[in-house]
GROMACS .gro file of C-alpha atoms in nm:
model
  312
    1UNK     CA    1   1.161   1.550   1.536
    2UNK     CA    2   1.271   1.253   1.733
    3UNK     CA    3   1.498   1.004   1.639
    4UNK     CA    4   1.420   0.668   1.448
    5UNK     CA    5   1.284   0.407   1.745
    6UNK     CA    6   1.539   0.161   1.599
    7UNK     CA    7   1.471  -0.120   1.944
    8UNK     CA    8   1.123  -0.064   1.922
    9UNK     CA    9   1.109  -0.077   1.559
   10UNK     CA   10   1.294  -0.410   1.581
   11UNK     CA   11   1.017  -0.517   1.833
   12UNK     CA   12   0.741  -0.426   1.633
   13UNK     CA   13   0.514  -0.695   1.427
   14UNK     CA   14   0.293  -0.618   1.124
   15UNK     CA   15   0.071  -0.883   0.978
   16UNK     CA   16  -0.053  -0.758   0.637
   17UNK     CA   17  -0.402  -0.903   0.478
   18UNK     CA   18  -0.467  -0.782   0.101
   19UNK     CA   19  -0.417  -0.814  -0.290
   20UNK     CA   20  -0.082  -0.948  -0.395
   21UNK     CA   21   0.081  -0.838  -0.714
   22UNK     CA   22   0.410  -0.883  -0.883
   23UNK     CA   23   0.549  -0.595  -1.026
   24UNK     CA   24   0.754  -0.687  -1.344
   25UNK     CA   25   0.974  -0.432  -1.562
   26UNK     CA   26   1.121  -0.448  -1.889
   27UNK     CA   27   1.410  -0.203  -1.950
   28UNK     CA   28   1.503  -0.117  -2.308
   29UNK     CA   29   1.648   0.115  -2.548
   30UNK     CA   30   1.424   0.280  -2.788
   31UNK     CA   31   1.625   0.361  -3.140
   32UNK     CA   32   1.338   0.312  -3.380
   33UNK     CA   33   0.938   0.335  -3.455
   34UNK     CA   34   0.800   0.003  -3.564
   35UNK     CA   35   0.729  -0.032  -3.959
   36UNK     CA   36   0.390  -0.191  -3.860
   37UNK     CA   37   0.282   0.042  -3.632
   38UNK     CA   38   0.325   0.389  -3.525
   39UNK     CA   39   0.453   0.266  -3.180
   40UNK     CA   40   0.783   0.245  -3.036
   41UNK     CA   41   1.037  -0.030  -3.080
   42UNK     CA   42   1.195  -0.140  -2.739
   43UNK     CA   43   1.484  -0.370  -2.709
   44UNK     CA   44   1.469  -0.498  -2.392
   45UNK     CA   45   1.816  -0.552  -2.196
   46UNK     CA   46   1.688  -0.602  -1.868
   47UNK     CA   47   1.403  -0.735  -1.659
   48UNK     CA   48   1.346  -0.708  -1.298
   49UNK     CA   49   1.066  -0.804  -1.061
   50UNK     CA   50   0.951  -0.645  -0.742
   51UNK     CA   51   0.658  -0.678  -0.496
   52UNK     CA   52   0.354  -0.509  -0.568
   53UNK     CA   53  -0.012  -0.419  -0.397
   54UNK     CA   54   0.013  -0.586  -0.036
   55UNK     CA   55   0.347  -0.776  -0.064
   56UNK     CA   56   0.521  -0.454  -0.148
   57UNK     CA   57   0.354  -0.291   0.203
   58UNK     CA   58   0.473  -0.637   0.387
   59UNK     CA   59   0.826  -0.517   0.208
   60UNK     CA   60   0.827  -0.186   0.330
   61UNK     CA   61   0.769  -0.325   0.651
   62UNK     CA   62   1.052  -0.517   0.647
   63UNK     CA   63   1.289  -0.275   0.513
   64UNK     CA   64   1.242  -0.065   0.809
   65UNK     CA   65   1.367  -0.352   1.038
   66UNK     CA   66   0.997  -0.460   1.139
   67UNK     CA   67   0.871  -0.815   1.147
   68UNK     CA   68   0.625  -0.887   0.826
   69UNK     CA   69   0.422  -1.136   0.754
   70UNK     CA   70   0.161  -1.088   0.456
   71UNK     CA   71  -0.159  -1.288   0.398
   72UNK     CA   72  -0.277  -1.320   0.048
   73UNK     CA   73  -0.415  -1.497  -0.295
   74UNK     CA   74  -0.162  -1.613  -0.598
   75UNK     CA   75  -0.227  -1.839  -0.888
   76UNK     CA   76  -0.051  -2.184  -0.918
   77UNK     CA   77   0.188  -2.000  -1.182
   78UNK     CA   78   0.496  -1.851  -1.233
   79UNK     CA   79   0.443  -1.548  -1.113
   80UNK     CA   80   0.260  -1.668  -0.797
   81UNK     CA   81   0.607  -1.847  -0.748
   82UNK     CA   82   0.848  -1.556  -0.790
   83UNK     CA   83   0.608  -1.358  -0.499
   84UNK     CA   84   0.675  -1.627  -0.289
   85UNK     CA   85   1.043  -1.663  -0.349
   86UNK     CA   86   1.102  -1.231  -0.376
   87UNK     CA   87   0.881  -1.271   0.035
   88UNK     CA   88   1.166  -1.515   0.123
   89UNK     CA   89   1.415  -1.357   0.007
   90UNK     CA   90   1.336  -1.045   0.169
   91UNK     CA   91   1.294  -1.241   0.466
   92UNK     CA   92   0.889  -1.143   0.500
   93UNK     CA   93   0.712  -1.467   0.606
   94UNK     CA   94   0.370  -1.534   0.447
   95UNK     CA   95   0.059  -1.736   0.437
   96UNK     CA   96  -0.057  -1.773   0.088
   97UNK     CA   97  -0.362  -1.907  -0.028
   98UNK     CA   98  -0.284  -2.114  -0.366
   99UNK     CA   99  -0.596  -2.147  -0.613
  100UNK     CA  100  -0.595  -2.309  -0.980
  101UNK     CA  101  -0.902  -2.082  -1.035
  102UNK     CA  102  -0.732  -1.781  -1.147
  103UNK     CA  103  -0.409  -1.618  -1.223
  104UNK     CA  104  -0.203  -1.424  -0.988
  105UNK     CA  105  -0.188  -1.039  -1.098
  106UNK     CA  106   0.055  -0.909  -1.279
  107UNK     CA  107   0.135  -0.553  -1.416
  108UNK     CA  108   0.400  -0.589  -1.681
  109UNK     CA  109   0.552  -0.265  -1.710
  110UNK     CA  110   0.771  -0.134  -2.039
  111UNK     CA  111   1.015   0.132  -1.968
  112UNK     CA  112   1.226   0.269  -2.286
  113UNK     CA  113   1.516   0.564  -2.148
  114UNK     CA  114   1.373   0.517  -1.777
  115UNK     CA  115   1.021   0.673  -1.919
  116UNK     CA  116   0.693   0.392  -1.877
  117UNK     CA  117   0.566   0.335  -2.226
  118UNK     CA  118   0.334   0.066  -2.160
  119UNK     CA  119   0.156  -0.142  -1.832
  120UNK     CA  120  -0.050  -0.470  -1.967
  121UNK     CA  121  -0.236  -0.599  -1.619
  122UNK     CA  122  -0.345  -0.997  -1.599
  123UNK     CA  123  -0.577  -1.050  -1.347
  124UNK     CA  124  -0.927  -1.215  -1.215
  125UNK     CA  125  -1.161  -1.191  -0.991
  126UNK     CA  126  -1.109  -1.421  -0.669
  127UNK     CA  127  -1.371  -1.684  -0.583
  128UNK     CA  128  -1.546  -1.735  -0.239
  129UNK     CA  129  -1.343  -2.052  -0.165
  130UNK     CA  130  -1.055  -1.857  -0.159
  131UNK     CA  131  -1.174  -1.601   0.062
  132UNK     CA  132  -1.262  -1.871   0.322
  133UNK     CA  133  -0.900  -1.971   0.266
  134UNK     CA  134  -0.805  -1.601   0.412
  135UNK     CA  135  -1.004  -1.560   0.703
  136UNK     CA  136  -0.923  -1.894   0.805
  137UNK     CA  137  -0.504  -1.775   0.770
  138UNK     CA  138  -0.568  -1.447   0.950
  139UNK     CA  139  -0.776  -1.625   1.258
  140UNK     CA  140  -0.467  -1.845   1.278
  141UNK     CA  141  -0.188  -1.523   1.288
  142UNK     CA  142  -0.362  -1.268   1.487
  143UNK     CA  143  -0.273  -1.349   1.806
  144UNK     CA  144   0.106  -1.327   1.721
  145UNK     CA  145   0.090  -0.982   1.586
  146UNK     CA  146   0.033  -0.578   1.716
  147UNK     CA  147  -0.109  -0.443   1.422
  148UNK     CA  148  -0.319  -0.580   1.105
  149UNK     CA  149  -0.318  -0.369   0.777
  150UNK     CA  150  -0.551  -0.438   0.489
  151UNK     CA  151  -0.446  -0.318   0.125
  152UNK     CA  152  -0.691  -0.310  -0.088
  153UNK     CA  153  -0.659  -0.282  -0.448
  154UNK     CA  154  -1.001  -0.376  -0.513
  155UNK     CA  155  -0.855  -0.757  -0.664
  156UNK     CA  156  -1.094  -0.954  -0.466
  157UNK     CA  157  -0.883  -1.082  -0.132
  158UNK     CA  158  -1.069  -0.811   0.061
  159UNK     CA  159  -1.427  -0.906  -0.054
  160UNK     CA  160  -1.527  -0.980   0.305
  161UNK     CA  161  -1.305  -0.725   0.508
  162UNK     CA  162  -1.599  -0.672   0.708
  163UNK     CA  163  -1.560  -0.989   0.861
  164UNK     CA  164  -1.149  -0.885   0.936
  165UNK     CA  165  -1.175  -0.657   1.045
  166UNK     CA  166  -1.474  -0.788   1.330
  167UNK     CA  167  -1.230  -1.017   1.387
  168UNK     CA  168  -0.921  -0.798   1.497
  169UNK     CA  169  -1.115  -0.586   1.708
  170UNK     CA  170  -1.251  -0.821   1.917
  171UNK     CA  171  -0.866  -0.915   1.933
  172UNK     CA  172  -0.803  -0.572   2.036
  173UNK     CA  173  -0.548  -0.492   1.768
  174UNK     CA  174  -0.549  -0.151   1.595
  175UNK     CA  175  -0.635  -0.183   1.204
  176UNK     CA  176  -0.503  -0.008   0.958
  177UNK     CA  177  -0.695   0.026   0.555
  178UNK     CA  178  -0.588   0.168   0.286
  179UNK     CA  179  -0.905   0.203   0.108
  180UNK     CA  180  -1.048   0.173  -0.240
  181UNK     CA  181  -1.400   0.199  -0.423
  182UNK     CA  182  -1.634   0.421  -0.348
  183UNK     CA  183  -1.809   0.245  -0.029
  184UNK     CA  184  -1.574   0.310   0.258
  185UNK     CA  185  -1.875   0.163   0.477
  186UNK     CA  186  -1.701  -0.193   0.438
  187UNK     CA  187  -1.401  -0.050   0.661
  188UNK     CA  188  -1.697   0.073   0.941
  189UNK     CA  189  -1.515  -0.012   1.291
  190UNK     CA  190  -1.130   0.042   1.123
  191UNK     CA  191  -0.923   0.279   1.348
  192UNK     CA  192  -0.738   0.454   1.044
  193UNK     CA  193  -0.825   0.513   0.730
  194UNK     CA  194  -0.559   0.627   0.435
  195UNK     CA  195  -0.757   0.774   0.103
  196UNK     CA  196  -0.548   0.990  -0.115
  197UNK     CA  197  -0.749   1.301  -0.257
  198UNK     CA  198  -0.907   1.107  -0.516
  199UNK     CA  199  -1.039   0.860  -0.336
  200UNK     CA  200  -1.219   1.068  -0.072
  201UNK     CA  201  -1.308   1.290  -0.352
  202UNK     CA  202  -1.520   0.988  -0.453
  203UNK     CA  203  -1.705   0.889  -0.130
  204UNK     CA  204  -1.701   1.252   0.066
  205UNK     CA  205  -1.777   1.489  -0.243
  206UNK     CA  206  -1.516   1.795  -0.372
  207UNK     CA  207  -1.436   2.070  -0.141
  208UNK     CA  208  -1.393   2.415  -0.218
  209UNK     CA  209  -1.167   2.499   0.111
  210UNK     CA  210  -0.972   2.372   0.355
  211UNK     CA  211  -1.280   2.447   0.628
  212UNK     CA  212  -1.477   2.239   0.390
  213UNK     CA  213  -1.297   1.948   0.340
  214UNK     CA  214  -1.213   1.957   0.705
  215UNK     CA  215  -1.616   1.892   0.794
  216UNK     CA  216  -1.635   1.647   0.505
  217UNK     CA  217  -1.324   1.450   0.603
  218UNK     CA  218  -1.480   1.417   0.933
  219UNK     CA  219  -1.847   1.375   0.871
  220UNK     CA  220  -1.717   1.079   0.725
  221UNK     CA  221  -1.473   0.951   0.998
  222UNK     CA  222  -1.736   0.985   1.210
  223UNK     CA  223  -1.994   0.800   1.029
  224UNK     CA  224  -1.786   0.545   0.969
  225UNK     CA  225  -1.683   0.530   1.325
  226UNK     CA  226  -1.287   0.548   1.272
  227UNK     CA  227  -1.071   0.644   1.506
  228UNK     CA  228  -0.880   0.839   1.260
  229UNK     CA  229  -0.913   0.945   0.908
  230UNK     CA  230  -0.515   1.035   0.749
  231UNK     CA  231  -0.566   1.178   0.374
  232UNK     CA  232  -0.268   1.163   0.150
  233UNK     CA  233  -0.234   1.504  -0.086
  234UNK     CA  234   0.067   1.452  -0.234
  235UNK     CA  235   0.229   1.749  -0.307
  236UNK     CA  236   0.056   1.917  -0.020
  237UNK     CA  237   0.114   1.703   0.252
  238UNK     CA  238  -0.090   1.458   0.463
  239UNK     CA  239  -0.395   1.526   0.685
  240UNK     CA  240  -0.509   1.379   1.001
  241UNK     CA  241  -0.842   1.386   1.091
  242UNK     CA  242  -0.922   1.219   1.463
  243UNK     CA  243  -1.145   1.335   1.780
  244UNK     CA  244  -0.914   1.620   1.897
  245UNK     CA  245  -0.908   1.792   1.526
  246UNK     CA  246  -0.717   1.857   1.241
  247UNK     CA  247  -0.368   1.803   1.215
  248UNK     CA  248  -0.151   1.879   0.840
  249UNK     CA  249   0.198   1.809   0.802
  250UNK     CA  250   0.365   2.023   0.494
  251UNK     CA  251   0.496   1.769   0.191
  252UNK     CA  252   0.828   1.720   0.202
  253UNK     CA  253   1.038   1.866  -0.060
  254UNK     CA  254   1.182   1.631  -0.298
  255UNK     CA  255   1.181   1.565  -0.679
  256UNK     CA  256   0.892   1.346  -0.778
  257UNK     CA  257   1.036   1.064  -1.027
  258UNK     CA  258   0.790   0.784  -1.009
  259UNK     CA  259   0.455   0.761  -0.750
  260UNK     CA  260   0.397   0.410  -0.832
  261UNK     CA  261   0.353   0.257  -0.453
  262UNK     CA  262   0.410   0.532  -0.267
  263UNK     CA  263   0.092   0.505  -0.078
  264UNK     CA  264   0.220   0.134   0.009
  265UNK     CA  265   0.540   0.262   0.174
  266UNK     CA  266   0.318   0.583   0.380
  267UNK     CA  267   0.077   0.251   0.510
  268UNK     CA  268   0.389   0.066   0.591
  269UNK     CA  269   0.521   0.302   0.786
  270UNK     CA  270   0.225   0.431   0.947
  271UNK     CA  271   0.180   0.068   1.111
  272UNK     CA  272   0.551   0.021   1.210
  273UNK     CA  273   0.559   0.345   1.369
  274UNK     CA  274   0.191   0.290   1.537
  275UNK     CA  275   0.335  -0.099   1.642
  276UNK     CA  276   0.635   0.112   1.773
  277UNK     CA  277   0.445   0.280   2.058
  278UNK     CA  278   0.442   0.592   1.895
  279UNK     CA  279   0.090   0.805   1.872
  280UNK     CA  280  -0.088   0.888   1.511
  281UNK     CA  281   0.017   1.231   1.481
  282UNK     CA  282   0.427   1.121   1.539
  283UNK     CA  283   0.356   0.828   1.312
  284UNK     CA  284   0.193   1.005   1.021
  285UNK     CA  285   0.559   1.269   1.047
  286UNK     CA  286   0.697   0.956   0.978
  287UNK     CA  287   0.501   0.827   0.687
  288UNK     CA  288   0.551   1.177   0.525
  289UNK     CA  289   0.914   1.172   0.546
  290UNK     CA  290   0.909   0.836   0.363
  291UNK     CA  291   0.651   0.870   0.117
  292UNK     CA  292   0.851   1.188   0.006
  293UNK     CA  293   1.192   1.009   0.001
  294UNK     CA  294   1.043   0.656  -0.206
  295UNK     CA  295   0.866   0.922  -0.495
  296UNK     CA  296   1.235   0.973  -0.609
  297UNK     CA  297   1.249   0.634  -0.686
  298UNK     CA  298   1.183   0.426  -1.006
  299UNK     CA  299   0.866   0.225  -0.989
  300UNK     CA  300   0.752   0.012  -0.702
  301UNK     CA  301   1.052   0.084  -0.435
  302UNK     CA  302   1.121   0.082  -0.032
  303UNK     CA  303   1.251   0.315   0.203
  304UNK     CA  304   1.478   0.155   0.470
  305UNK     CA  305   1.583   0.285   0.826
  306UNK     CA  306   1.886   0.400   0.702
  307UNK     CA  307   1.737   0.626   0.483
  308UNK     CA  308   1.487   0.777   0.722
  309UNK     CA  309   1.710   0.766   1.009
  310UNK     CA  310   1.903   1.037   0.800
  311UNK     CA  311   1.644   1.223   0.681
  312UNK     CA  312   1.570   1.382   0.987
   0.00000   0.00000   0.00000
């Protein structure tokens, strides 16, 4: 395998369009079971807060020494603050769309001896004000950028991606989607497309065999008219499904701890090594080197060019 593109990673710029989240943890000790309930007691002794859905792609980005900047909803609330202060600090510039209308999403996670014992999720659908508010940011950015990703986590910020995604093509700039739902239709006109198994479960049907899920995965590239179709199987690998056939890279082979995000840092790196100059099939090597390094990390976590400079 070649060697990280450190210049032209340095070079390359990645403007990120999709649902923001902040990912908060509560570490504890667990000594006791409640005497009003048979749950767990957890005394918390630390909290920490990381990016999550889009933000945590945009840091990703970052982390391998690309240029980020992330486009996105957050409420006018504390949490809609600390994104925008943990995107400074990481050095990720951003154009967020502020609304009073709802809250900005937040997974509060509860971990007791480094094991998850409870996520509570605040969010609300976004209204179409606020979606006017995006396109306007993204017709403003994408002339200073090489490649536009859209994360969707089905939140609302992607409601019109249709229109996005119209709108970086006729810019000429290759656009990355990491899909969700079960109409991959909206993402018509995309040139790669990142489902993990269950996703394209739900819009291509189960498969009995490799030969099988081969036609499906490109009945429905085709249809769809992608330029590429790059399923995520987790322990098995990652797929790529594009005009000159099949192409499977083996998983790579490290101890799962935690998959939370993972598919953020495989998008992230998929772009920055597509932005790079290097083709799919190099770029998705890539992705599956750091997918498999960031699973042995807790929660939502990054890879950095350090890490996948050595791995190779």
């Amino acid at each position: 395998m070649e060697a990280f593109p450190v210049d032209a990673v340095k070079r390359a710029r990645i403007l990120i369009v999709g649902d923001l989240m902040l990912d908060r943890y509560w570490f504890g000790e667990v000594e006791r079971i409640s005497p009003e309930a048979p749950v767990p007691v957890v005394r918390v002794a630390r909290r920490e807060d990381r990016l999550g859905g889009a933000a945590n792609v945009a840091r990703n980005v970052a982390a391998l020494g690309a240029q980020a900047c992330v486009v996105g909803v957050v409420g006018e609330d504390e949490p809609g603050r600390r994104i925008a202060a943990l995107l400074d600090e990481a050095g990720i510039a951003s154009a967020l769309v502020q609304t009073q209308d709802c809250p900005t999403t937040l997974k509060l996670r509860v971990l007791g001896r480094q094991q998850q014992l409870l996520r509570i999720d605040f969010e609300e659908t976004l209204g179409a004000s606020v979606l006017r508010n995006i396109r306007e940011r993204v017709d403003a950015l994408l002339a200073g950028y090489d490649v536009l990703v859209l994360s969707d986590y089905a939140k609302g910020a992607l409601a019109e991606v249709e229109l996005l995604i119209a709108r970086a093509k006729a810019a000429g700039m290759p656009i990355l989607v990491d899909p969700k739902g079960d109409d991959f239709s909206r993402y018509r006109g995309a040139d790669m497309v990142t489902p993990n198994r269950q996703e394209l479960q739900v819009v291509a049907g189960a498969w009995r065999t490799e030969d099988d899920l081969t036609r499906r995965a490109q009945a429905l590239r085709q249809r769809l008219d992608l330029r590429g179709l790059m399923l995520t199987r987790s322990e098995q690998g990652m797929s790529l499904y594009t005009d000159e056939g099949e192409d499977h890279v083996a998983a790579q082979a490290h101890e799962v701890f935690d998959v939370s995000g993972a598919g953020d840092t495989v998008l992230a790196t998929l772009a920055v090594m597509r932005a790079a100059g290097l083709n799919w099939h190099q770029a998705m090597r890539w992705a599956n080197k750091a997918g498999g390094i960031v699973v042995g990390k807790l929660g939502t976590s990054i890879v950095t060019a350090e890490e996948l400079a050595a791995a190779v």
